[in-house]
Each structure stands twice: as C-alpha cells, then as structure tokens.
C-alpha cells in the first residue's frame, strides 16, 4: 500500500463555519459571536410613525364627540343655573312692586290718585285711593289675560301708545292706570306679565292634577267593584247566580 501523509489536527477556539460563511464573516463580523467576548447586540430601530390626514381627521372626530358628550352632560346644570338666575331676578322685581307705587286710576268720570301694590305672595294686585271717595280693589293674577299699554287710534289709523298709561285686563275687570314715569310703567307691565303667565301655568297644572286624580279615583273604584264582584261569585253556586243578578239589577 501507498504511504499516506500524516494529518495533524490543530485545535482552535473558533467555531467551525459552513463553506461560504467565512467570506460573510469577513464582510460583517458583527453578525457572528466572538469566542472571547459576549455576543454583540444589534440596536433595534423603531420606525417613526408620521402624521397623516386620516389620523388628524380621526382625532378631530373623537374630540368633537367628546365635546358633544360634555355639552350634553353640562346642559342640565346650565339649565338649572339659568332657572335659578331667572327666579332671583323675578323675586327682585316682585319685591320692588310689593313696596307699592302711587299712580292715577283712570275712569270715565276722571282720574283718582291710588296706591297700587303687589301682594306678598305675588298672586294679587291691590289698589286703594289716597284721598277723596274710597276707591279700592283686588285683581287676581290667575285671571289676568293681558297687561298692555293704553293706545289711541282706530281702524283707519295706526294705534299709538299713550305715554305712561297702561292697563290690566282680567276676566271680569279692566284696570286703567297712569304711572309717574315711563320707566315705572314698563317695570310694572313687564313684571306683572311674567307673574300672570306663571299663575296661569300653575292654574293649568292644578287643573290637570285634579283631572288625573279624578280619573285615578274612578279607576280605583272600578277595580274595587270588580274585586267585590269576584268575591261574591266565589261564594255563590250555580243556583245563587239568579239572586246575584237580581240584586245587581235592583242596585241599578
């Protein structure tokens, strides 16, 4: 046999790489572990997300919905605050009318100086003459239909308000008055119109409540009659039905 050359194995610390990997390691050694050192970690780059028009529209839509929900949540609070402010202003105006004002009562036979005032419960207007023949009266705001200025003119001419004169038109009475100034006239007209409107609304609510209560009572009486009828029918046999029918006919 032919002699063979002795093969010498040289120990090495480098890992054995497949054919072709040596060239890749030479080009980019960072991809391969180093026996002497720890494996090198690669830095991971996070791509930046750019703002697009679709994202802007989505954010705008979310913001609009949030504002809408906030507005809906705050609406009862705003309404309550507005109602409180209106009530406070109404009470302030009513308190000024409760102090009373000297005016002139306009009648067919002339004018009479009177003291007109609003009652403490803001439900009535009272007036009383200051001198001469006694002139006094009371008008409930619940029956007031109009509070308006006195006007002059006819069908063919435009109606013109008479300065400082105004009237209260109720169901059974019309009161014509003359205020000392135009501002007092407007103050009384505005306040009484508002109070009369609230009194009329309260009157309607009371009437509706009375009607509902009446219908409820009728329904309860009907249910009670049906219940009693059912109890009577349970105690009666077939032979007692005639007597029950006769009794019911007699009640009618």
C-alpha positions as a printed NumPy array, in Angstrom:
array([[   0.   ,    0.   ,    0.   ],
       [   0.979,    3.606,   -0.722],
       [   2.122,    5.632,    2.222],
       [  -0.242,    8.306,    3.405],
       [   0.641,   11.712,    4.755],
       [   0.079,   12.223,    8.41 ],
       [  -2.844,   14.535,    9.162],
       [  -2.258,   16.937,   12.004],
       [  -5.357,   18.378,   13.737],
       [  -4.715,   21.827,   15.076],
       [  -7.049,   22.734,   17.959],
       [  -8.762,   26.076,   17.564],
       [ -11.243,   28.071,   19.566],
       [ -13.02 ,   29.372,   16.51 ],
       [ -16.308,   27.617,   15.679],
       [ -16.462,   25.677,   12.514],
       [ -18.414,   27.53 ,    9.878],
       [ -20.036,   26.155,    6.809],
       [ -18.396,   26.715,    3.5  ],
       [ -19.007,   30.267,    2.272],
       [ -19.64 ,   31.706,    5.739],
       [ -16.014,   32.755,    6.155],
       [ -16.402,   35.376,    3.491],
       [ -19.633,   36.653,    5.105],
       [ -17.924,   36.858,    8.492],
       [ -15.091,   38.81 ,    6.966],
       [ -17.531,   41.3  ,    5.463],
       [ -19.829,   41.66 ,    8.519],
       [ -18.256,   40.232,   11.667],
       [ -20.959,   41.737,   13.898],
       [ -23.378,   39.022,   12.827],
       [ -21.271,   36.257,   14.368],
       [ -20.411,   35.623,   18.037],
       [ -16.936,   36.182,   19.263],
       [ -15.467,   33.464,   21.397],
       [ -13.584,   35.925,   23.572],
       [ -16.391,   38.36 ,   24.088],
       [ -20.135,   38.303,   24.608],
       [ -22.33 ,   38.289,   21.509],
       [ -22.824,   41.786,   20.177],
       [ -26.355,   43.062,   20.404],
       [ -27.84 ,   44.851,   17.483],
       [ -29.698,   48.107,   18.031],
       [ -33.32 ,   47.865,   17.081],
       [ -34.588,   50.96 ,   15.346],
       [ -38.253,   51.809,   15.857],
       [ -39.746,   53.346,   12.78 ],
       [ -41.307,   56.766,   13.342],
       [ -44.989,   56.989,   12.609],
       [ -45.736,   60.041,   10.59 ],
       [ -48.952,   62.05 ,   10.997],
       [ -51.406,   61.539,    8.208],
       [ -54.574,   63.322,    7.254],
       [ -56.634,   60.257,    8.251],
       [ -55.172,   60.358,   11.774],
       [ -55.917,   64.073,   12.039],
       [ -59.488,   63.521,   10.935],
       [ -59.883,   60.648,   13.427],
       [ -58.535,   62.762,   16.302],
       [ -60.765,   65.655,   15.301],
       [ -63.809,   63.364,   15.201],
       [ -63.035,   61.96 ,   18.661],
       [ -62.558,   65.457,   20.044],
       [ -65.864,   66.585,   18.562],
       [ -67.72 ,   63.633,   20.079],
       [ -66.095,   64.288,   23.451],
       [ -67.165,   67.918,   23.355],
       [ -70.676,   66.863,   22.377],
       [ -70.933,   64.426,   25.291],
       [ -69.562,   67.046,   27.68 ],
       [ -72.11 ,   69.545,   26.418],
       [ -74.941,   67.055,   26.927],
       [ -73.733,   66.327,   30.455],
       [ -73.483,   70.008,   31.338],
       [ -76.81 ,   71.004,   29.754],
       [ -78.957,   70.175,   32.848],
       [ -76.523,   72.067,   35.073],
       [ -76.595,   75.12 ,   32.813],
       [ -80.381,   74.971,   32.633],
       [ -80.632,   74.743,   36.415],
       [ -78.306,   77.71 ,   36.859],
       [ -80.278,   79.757,   34.33 ],
       [ -83.528,   78.902,   36.12 ],
       [ -82.049,   79.991,   39.442],
       [ -80.88 ,   83.267,   37.915],
       [ -84.329,   83.901,   36.41 ],
       [ -86.035,   83.152,   39.734],
       [ -83.709,   85.507,   41.589],
       [ -84.372,   88.301,   39.08 ],
       [ -88.118,   87.668,   39.251],
       [ -88.11 ,   87.852,   43.052],
       [ -86.126,   91.074,   42.937],
       [ -88.602,   92.676,   40.553],
       [ -91.57 ,   91.42 ,   42.578],
       [ -90.054,   92.813,   45.786],
       [ -89.923,   96.271,   44.197],
       [ -93.638,   96.07 ,   43.292],
       [ -94.543,   94.921,   46.801],
       [ -93.332,   98.28 ,   48.094],
       [ -96.106,   99.924,   46.094],
       [ -96.271,  102.936,   43.761],
       [ -98.523,  105.977,   43.623],
       [-100.4  ,  106.155,   40.323],
       [-103.627,  107.554,   38.942],
       [-106.658,  105.347,   38.364],
       [-108.251,  106.287,   35.017],
       [-112.048,  106.123,   34.951],
       [-114.799,  107.534,   32.773],
       [-115.596,  110.212,   35.367],
       [-111.983,  111.255,   35.795],
       [-108.752,  110.113,   37.419],
       [-108.148,  109.255,   41.066],
       [-104.772,  109.027,   42.826],
       [-104.276,  105.491,   44.148],
       [-101.626,  103.359,   45.735],
       [-101.054,  100.151,   43.77 ],
       [ -99.039,   97.254,   45.175],
       [ -98.319,   93.574,   44.653],
       [ -99.366,   91.156,   47.388],
       [ -96.729,   89.351,   49.448],
       [ -97.421,   86.044,   47.731],
       [ -97.146,   87.655,   44.258],
       [-100.644,   86.411,   43.423],
       [-102.746,   89.603,   43.509],
       [-102.621,   93.302,   42.7  ],
       [-104.304,   95.678,   45.163],
       [-105.103,   99.353,   44.808],
       [-106.597,  101.932,   47.166],
       [-107.354,  105.624,   46.754],
       [-105.129,  108.123,   48.558],
       [-107.794,  110.793,   49.138],
       [-111.399,  111.626,   48.295],
       [-114.021,  108.932,   47.651],
       [-112.867,  105.468,   48.571],
       [-111.627,  103.505,   45.558],
       [-110.123,  100.107,   46.244],
       [-109.987,   96.694,   44.693],
       [-108.115,   93.437,   44.226],
       [-107.271,   91.637,   40.984],
       [-106.021,   88.052,   40.998],
       [-103.187,   87.47 ,   38.565],
       [-104.58 ,   83.994,   37.845],
       [-107.468,   85.581,   35.883],
       [-105.409,   88.304,   34.174],
       [-105.496,   87.891,   30.425],
       [-103.373,   90.862,   29.305],
       [-101.065,   93.546,   30.646],
       [-100.583,   96.114,   27.904],
       [-100.237,   99.849,   27.225],
       [-103.222,  102.124,   26.578],
       [-103.334,  103.071,   22.9  ],
       [-105.222,  105.655,   20.846],
       [-106.316,  105.298,   17.253],
       [-108.883,  103.426,   15.263],
       [-109.26 ,  101.033,   12.391],
       [-108.097,  103.529,    9.763],
       [-105.238,  104.926,   11.863],
       [-102.287,  103.205,   13.416],
       [-102.598,  102.748,   17.14 ],
       [-100.184,  104.806,   19.227],
       [ -99.358,  104.065,   22.883],
       [-100.319,  106.809,   25.308],
       [ -97.284,  107.879,   27.361],
       [ -97.225,  106.471,   30.928],
       [-100.687,  104.853,   30.626],
       [-101.24 ,  101.103,   30.826],
       [-103.981,   98.608,   31.693],
       [-104.622,   95.256,   33.361],
       [-107.268,   93.195,   31.535],
       [-108.83 ,   90.466,   33.702],
       [-111.809,   88.174,   33.141],
       [-114.263,   90.439,   34.958],
       [-112.479,   93.79 ,   35.194],
       [-110.194,   96.167,   33.307],
       [-107.972,   98.485,   35.32 ],
       [-106.504,  101.56 ,   33.564],
       [-103.643,  103.335,   35.277],
       [-101.202,  106.177,   34.693],
       [ -97.669,  105.797,   36.06 ],
       [ -95.481,  108.722,   37.177],
       [ -92.78 ,  107.829,   34.632],
       [ -92.405,  105.692,   31.541],
       [ -89.778,  103.504,   33.255],
       [ -92.166,  102.668,   36.125],
       [ -94.838,  101.825,   33.601],
       [ -92.517,   99.381,   31.809],
       [ -91.388,   97.899,   35.125],
       [ -94.939,   97.179,   36.268],
       [ -96.051,   95.86 ,   32.891],
       [ -93.079,   93.513,   32.449],
       [ -93.201,   92.107,   35.979],
       [ -96.982,   91.627,   36.091],
       [ -96.99 ,   89.998,   32.655],
       [ -94.392,   87.473,   33.804],
       [ -96.171,   86.771,   37.108],
       [ -99.573,   86.449,   35.43 ],
       [ -98.139,   83.957,   32.939],
       [ -96.725,   81.835,   35.756],
       [-100.025,   81.977,   37.642],
       [-101.905,   80.83 ,   34.531],
       [ -99.475,   77.932,   34.028],
       [ -99.832,   76.925,   37.679],
       [-103.607,   77.034,   37.305],
       [-103.443,   74.713,   34.291],
       [-101.161,   72.334,   36.194],
       [-103.564,   72.26 ,   39.143],
       [-106.466,   71.525,   36.814],
       [-104.554,   68.729,   35.115],
       [-103.589,   67.296,   38.503],
       [-107.221,   67.38 ,   39.624],
       [-108.307,   65.614,   36.415],
       [-105.652,   62.917,   36.823],
       [-106.65 ,   62.381,   40.446],
       [-110.314,   62.114,   39.485],
       [-109.579,   59.533,   36.787],
       [-107.38 ,   57.614,   39.204],
       [-110.158,   57.541,   41.821],
       [-112.676,   56.31 ,   39.234],
       [-110.286,   53.563,   38.179],
       [-109.72 ,   52.519,   41.796],
       [-113.462,   52.371,   42.472],
       [-113.941,   50.261,   39.338],
       [-111.231,   47.835,   40.446],
       [-112.754,   47.627,   43.927],
       [-116.199,   46.859,   42.442],
       [-114.702,   44.126,   40.242],
       [-112.903,   42.637,   43.25 ],
       [-116.067,   42.564,   45.347],
       [-117.981,   41.049,   42.46 ],
       [-115.389,   38.281,   42.118],
       [-115.591,   37.512,   45.854],
       [-119.391,   37.278,   45.695],
       [-119.255,   34.974,   42.674],
       [-116.874,   32.644,   44.508],
       [-119.353,   32.179,   47.363],
       [-122.329,   31.608,   45.078],
       [-123.134,   28.321,   43.382],
       [-124.977,   27.882,   40.153],
       [-128.271,   28.273,   41.973],
       [-127.247,   31.528,   43.57 ],
       [-126.431,   33.288,   40.313],
       [-130.05 ,   34.276,   39.822],
       [-130.176,   36.006,   43.196],
       [-126.881,   37.797,   42.477],
       [-128.15 ,   39.002,   39.104],
       [-131.386,   40.168,   40.684],
       [-129.516,   42.04 ,   43.408],
       [-127.322,   43.767,   40.85 ],
       [-130.36 ,   44.731,   38.788],
       [-132.005,   46.198,   41.865],
       [-128.915,   48.272,   42.624],
       [-129.157,   49.833,   39.17 ]])
